[in-house]
C-alpha positions as protocol buffer text, in pm:
chain_id: "A"
residue {
  index: 1
  type: MET
  ca { x: -19770 y: -10297 z: 11553 }
}
residue {
  index: 2
  type: ALA
  ca { x: -19530 y: -10194 z: 11265 }
}
residue {
  index: 3
  type: ARG
  ca { x: -19680 y: -10150 z: 10906 }
}
residue {
  index: 4
  type: PRO
  ca { x: -19569 y: -10456 z: 10694 }
}
residue {
  index: 5
  type: LYS
  ca { x: -19267 y: -10405 z: 10462 }
}
residue {
  index: 6
  type: LYS
  ca { x: -19295 y: -10367 z: 10093 }
}
residue {
  index: 7
  type: GLU
  ca { x: -19137 y: -10623 z: 9867 }
}
residue {
  index: 8
  type: ASN
  ca { x: -18808 y: -10535 z: 9743 }
}
residue {
  index: 9
  type: GLU
  ca { x: -18953 y: -10471 z: 9387 }
}
residue {
  index: 10
  type: LEU
  ca { x: -19203 y: -10220 z: 9507 }
}
residue {
  index: 11
  type: THR
  ca { x: -18984 y: -10017 z: 9690 }
}
residue {
  index: 12
  type: TYR
  ca { x: -18864 y: -9698 z: 9539 }
}
residue {
  index: 13
  type: THR
  ca { x: -18494 y: -9644 z: 9626 }
}
residue {
  index: 14
  type: HIS
  ca { x: -18391 y: -9364 z: 9379 }
}
residue {
  index: 15
  type: GLN
  ca { x: -18503 y: -9040 z: 9353 }
}
residue {
  index: 16
  type: VAL
  ca { x: -18536 y: -8806 z: 9040 }
}
residue {
  index: 17
  type: ASN
  ca { x: -18606 y: -8407 z: 9086 }
}
residue {
  index: 18
  type: LEU
  ca { x: -18791 y: -8239 z: 8808 }
}
residue {
  index: 19
  type: ARG
  ca { x: -18876 y: -7851 z: 8775 }
}
residue {
  index: 20
  type: PHE
  ca { x: -19195 y: -7743 z: 8566 }
}
residue {
  index: 21
  type: THR
  ca { x: -19346 y: -7453 z: 8460 }
}
residue {
  index: 22
  type: ASP
  ca { x: -19674 y: -7339 z: 8596 }
}
residue {
  index: 23
  type: THR
  ca { x: -19831 y: -7456 z: 8293 }
}
residue {
  index: 24
  type: GLN
  ca { x: -19643 y: -7767 z: 8259 }
}
residue {
  index: 25
  type: TYR
  ca { x: -19728 y: -7864 z: 8619 }
}
residue {
  index: 26
  type: ASP
  ca { x: -20089 y: -7756 z: 8571 }
}
residue {
  index: 27
  type: ILE
  ca { x: -20120 y: -7979 z: 8262 }
}
residue {
  index: 28
  type: ILE
  ca { x: -19972 y: -8273 z: 8464 }
}
residue {
  index: 29
  type: CYS
  ca { x: -20199 y: -8239 z: 8781 }
}
residue {
  index: 30
  type: LYS
  ca { x: -20529 y: -8230 z: 8553 }
}
residue {
  index: 31
  type: ALA
  ca { x: -20387 y: -8524 z: 8361 }
}
residue {
  index: 32
  type: SER
  ca { x: -20283 y: -8740 z: 8678 }
}
residue {
  index: 33
  type: LYS
  ca { x: -20636 y: -8633 z: 8837 }
}
residue {
  index: 34
  type: ASP
  ca { x: -20816 y: -8746 z: 8524 }
}
residue {
  index: 35
  type: ALA
  ca { x: -20618 y: -9075 z: 8548 }
}
residue {
  index: 36
  type: GLU
  ca { x: -20703 y: -9116 z: 8924 }
}
residue {
  index: 37
  type: LEU
  ca { x: -20330 y: -9132 z: 9006 }
}
residue {
  index: 38
  type: SER
  ca { x: -20105 y: -8951 z: 9218 }
}
residue {
  index: 39
  type: ILE
  ca { x: -19856 y: -8722 z: 9016 }
}
residue {
  index: 40
  type: SER
  ca { x: -19555 y: -8942 z: 9120 }
}
residue {
  index: 41
  type: GLU
  ca { x: -19751 y: -9247 z: 8968 }
}
residue {
  index: 42
  type: TYR
  ca { x: -19867 y: -9055 z: 8681 }
}
residue {
  index: 43
  type: ILE
  ca { x: -19515 y: -8931 z: 8589 }
}
residue {
  index: 44
  type: ARG
  ca { x: -19359 y: -9263 z: 8659 }
}
residue {
  index: 45
  type: LYS
  ca { x: -19645 y: -9447 z: 8436 }
}
residue {
  index: 46
  type: GLN
  ca { x: -19587 y: -9213 z: 8143 }
}
residue {
  index: 47
  type: LEU
  ca { x: -19203 y: -9259 z: 8156 }
}
residue {
  index: 48
  type: MET
  ca { x: -19218 y: -9612 z: 8173 }
}
residue {
  index: 49
  type: LYS
  ca { x: -19502 y: -9699 z: 7918 }
}
residue {
  index: 50
  type: GLY
  ca { x: -19534 y: -9370 z: 7739 }
}
residue {
  index: 51
  type: LYS
  ca { x: -19363 y: -9281 z: 7421 }
}
residue {
  index: 52
  type: VAL
  ca { x: -19052 y: -9069 z: 7455 }
}
residue {
  index: 53
  type: ILE
  ca { x: -18891 y: -8929 z: 7157 }
}
residue {
  index: 54
  type: ALA
  ca { x: -18543 y: -8850 z: 7155 }
}
residue {
  index: 55
  type: LYS
  ca { x: -18482 y: -8512 z: 6961 }
}
residue {
  index: 56
  type: TYR
  ca { x: -18145 y: -8440 z: 6811 }
}
residue {
  index: 57
  type: GLU
  ca { x: -18043 y: -8097 z: 6679 }
}
residue {
  index: 58
  type: ILE
  ca { x: -17822 y: -8112 z: 6379 }
}
residue {
  index: 59
  type: VAL
  ca { x: -17581 y: -7816 z: 6342 }
}
residue {
  index: 60
  type: ALA
  ca { x: -17471 y: -7739 z: 5986 }
}
residue {
  index: 61
  type: ASP
  ca { x: -17219 y: -7497 z: 5868 }
}
residue {
  index: 62
  type: VAL
  ca { x: -17410 y: -7241 z: 5706 }
}
residue {
  index: 63
  type: PRO
  ca { x: -17136 y: -7089 z: 5505 }
}
residue {
  index: 64
  type: GLU
  ca { x: -17077 y: -7448 z: 5321 }
}
residue {
  index: 65
  type: LEU
  ca { x: -17429 y: -7492 z: 5258 }
}
residue {
  index: 66
  type: LYS
  ca { x: -17469 y: -7152 z: 5104 }
}
residue {
  index: 67
  type: LYS
  ca { x: -17182 y: -7249 z: 4875 }
}
residue {
  index: 68
  type: LEU
  ca { x: -17349 y: -7588 z: 4797 }
}
residue {
  index: 69
  type: ILE
  ca { x: -17677 y: -7399 z: 4742 }
}
residue {
  index: 70
  type: ALA
  ca { x: -17494 y: -7184 z: 4483 }
}
residue {
  index: 71
  type: GLU
  ca { x: -17336 y: -7484 z: 4330 }
}
residue {
  index: 72
  type: PHE
  ca { x: -17700 y: -7629 z: 4233 }
}
residue {
  index: 73
  type: GLY
  ca { x: -17810 y: -7296 z: 4099 }
}
residue {
  index: 74
  type: LYS
  ca { x: -17549 y: -7289 z: 3865 }
}
residue {
  index: 75
  type: ILE
  ca { x: -17614 y: -7657 z: 3767 }
}
residue {
  index: 76
  type: GLY
  ca { x: -17974 y: -7571 z: 3739 }
}
residue {
  index: 77
  type: ASN
  ca { x: -17893 y: -7280 z: 3511 }
}
residue {
  index: 78
  type: ASN
  ca { x: -17689 y: -7513 z: 3287 }
}
residue {
  index: 79
  type: LEU
  ca { x: -17989 y: -7766 z: 3249 }
}
residue {
  index: 80
  type: ASN
  ca { x: -18208 y: -7474 z: 3158 }
}
residue {
  index: 81
  type: GLN
  ca { x: -17987 y: -7381 z: 2860 }
}
residue {
  index: 82
  type: ILE
  ca { x: -17956 y: -7728 z: 2764 }
}
residue {
  index: 83
  type: ALA
  ca { x: -18351 y: -7755 z: 2751 }
}
residue {
  index: 84
  type: ARG
  ca { x: -18371 y: -7419 z: 2585 }
}
residue {
  index: 85
  type: HIS
  ca { x: -18122 y: -7556 z: 2326 }
}
residue {
  index: 86
  type: PHE
  ca { x: -18331 y: -7890 z: 2273 }
}
residue {
  index: 87
  type: ASN
  ca { x: -18655 y: -7689 z: 2279 }
}
residue {
  index: 88
  type: GLN
  ca { x: -18539 y: -7478 z: 2003 }
}
residue {
  index: 89
  type: GLY
  ca { x: -18484 y: -7743 z: 1749 }
}
residue {
  index: 90
  type: GLY
  ca { x: -18119 y: -7820 z: 1865 }
}
residue {
  index: 91
  type: ILE
  ca { x: -17957 y: -8136 z: 1753 }
}
residue {
  index: 92
  type: HIS
  ca { x: -17950 y: -8417 z: 1990 }
}
residue {
  index: 93
  type: SER
  ca { x: -17878 y: -8781 z: 2002 }
}
residue {
  index: 94
  type: GLN
  ca { x: -18009 y: -9075 z: 2227 }
}
residue {
  index: 95
  type: GLU
  ca { x: -17651 y: -9084 z: 2387 }
}
residue {
  index: 96
  type: MET
  ca { x: -17677 y: -8718 z: 2504 }
}
residue {
  index: 97
  type: ARG
  ca { x: -18029 y: -8779 z: 2622 }
}
residue {
  index: 98
  type: GLN
  ca { x: -17881 y: -9079 z: 2837 }
}
residue {
  index: 99
  type: ALA
  ca { x: -17608 y: -8863 z: 2971 }
}
residue {
  index: 100
  type: ILE
  ca { x: -17826 y: -8593 z: 3073 }
}
residue {
  index: 101
  type: ASN
  ca { x: -18074 y: -8830 z: 3255 }
}
residue {
  index: 102
  type: ARG
  ca { x: -17755 y: -8982 z: 3432 }
}
residue {
  index: 103
  type: CYS
  ca { x: -17644 y: -8633 z: 3540 }
}
residue {
  index: 104
  type: ILE
  ca { x: -18003 y: -8557 z: 3657 }
}
residue {
  index: 105
  type: ALA
  ca { x: -18014 y: -8879 z: 3866 }
}
residue {
  index: 106
  type: GLU
  ca { x: -17665 y: -8783 z: 4022 }
}
residue {
  index: 107
  type: LEU
  ca { x: -17812 y: -8439 z: 4106 }
}
residue {
  index: 108
  type: TYR
  ca { x: -18091 y: -8612 z: 4289 }
}
residue {
  index: 109
  type: GLU
  ca { x: -17852 y: -8820 z: 4471 }
}
residue {
  index: 110
  type: MET
  ca { x: -17639 y: -8526 z: 4595 }
}
residue {
  index: 111
  type: LYS
  ca { x: -17973 y: -8324 z: 4697 }
}
residue {
  index: 112
  type: ASP
  ca { x: -18057 y: -8622 z: 4916 }
}
residue {
  index: 113
  type: GLU
  ca { x: -17697 y: -8647 z: 5057 }
}
residue {
  index: 114
  type: VAL
  ca { x: -17698 y: -8267 z: 5135 }
}
residue {
  index: 115
  type: ILE
  ca { x: -18034 y: -8317 z: 5302 }
}
residue {
  index: 116
  type: LYS
  ca { x: -17912 y: -8600 z: 5508 }
}
residue {
  index: 117
  type: MET
  ca { x: -17617 y: -8395 z: 5600 }
}
residue {
  index: 118
  type: ALA
  ca { x: -17809 y: -8067 z: 5688 }
}
residue {
  index: 119
  type: GLY
  ca { x: -18065 y: -8221 z: 5886 }
}
residue {
  index: 120
  type: ASP
  ca { x: -18336 y: -8126 z: 5663 }
}
residue {
  index: 121
  type: PHE
  ca { x: -18365 y: -7758 z: 5787 }
}
residue {
  index: 122
  type: LEU
  ca { x: -18756 y: -7845 z: 5874 }
}
residue {
  index: 123
  type: GLY
  ca { x: -18717 y: -7747 z: 6226 }
}
residue {
  index: 124
  type: SER
  ca { x: -18598 y: -7900 z: 6542 }
}
residue {
  index: 125
  type: ARG
  ca { x: -18526 y: -8284 z: 6469 }
}
């Protein structure tokens, strides 16, 4: 007597081959054993129900970033000179203070844009 056929939904018709390092394979084997599943079933469940995070590497033109960083440094130097002027009793008006605050806000906006363009350089994203 022949074995009964599986329902079409339960038949695995596509095959994917993976390669693992010895350490990765040991981790998967232990995890599948702990879950009381075969390695194939464990990997299948992880892929279908687990959380898969897509990572993108953002490549930035480093010379351009160095130029931007230098410009930010010059702007910072100018701000320090303005602050020194005011702290030493230099004349200032409300209009000048508002203009400086607008410039500082624009600097922060520029910084945020540069961080977005550069991928934040905090590691692999």
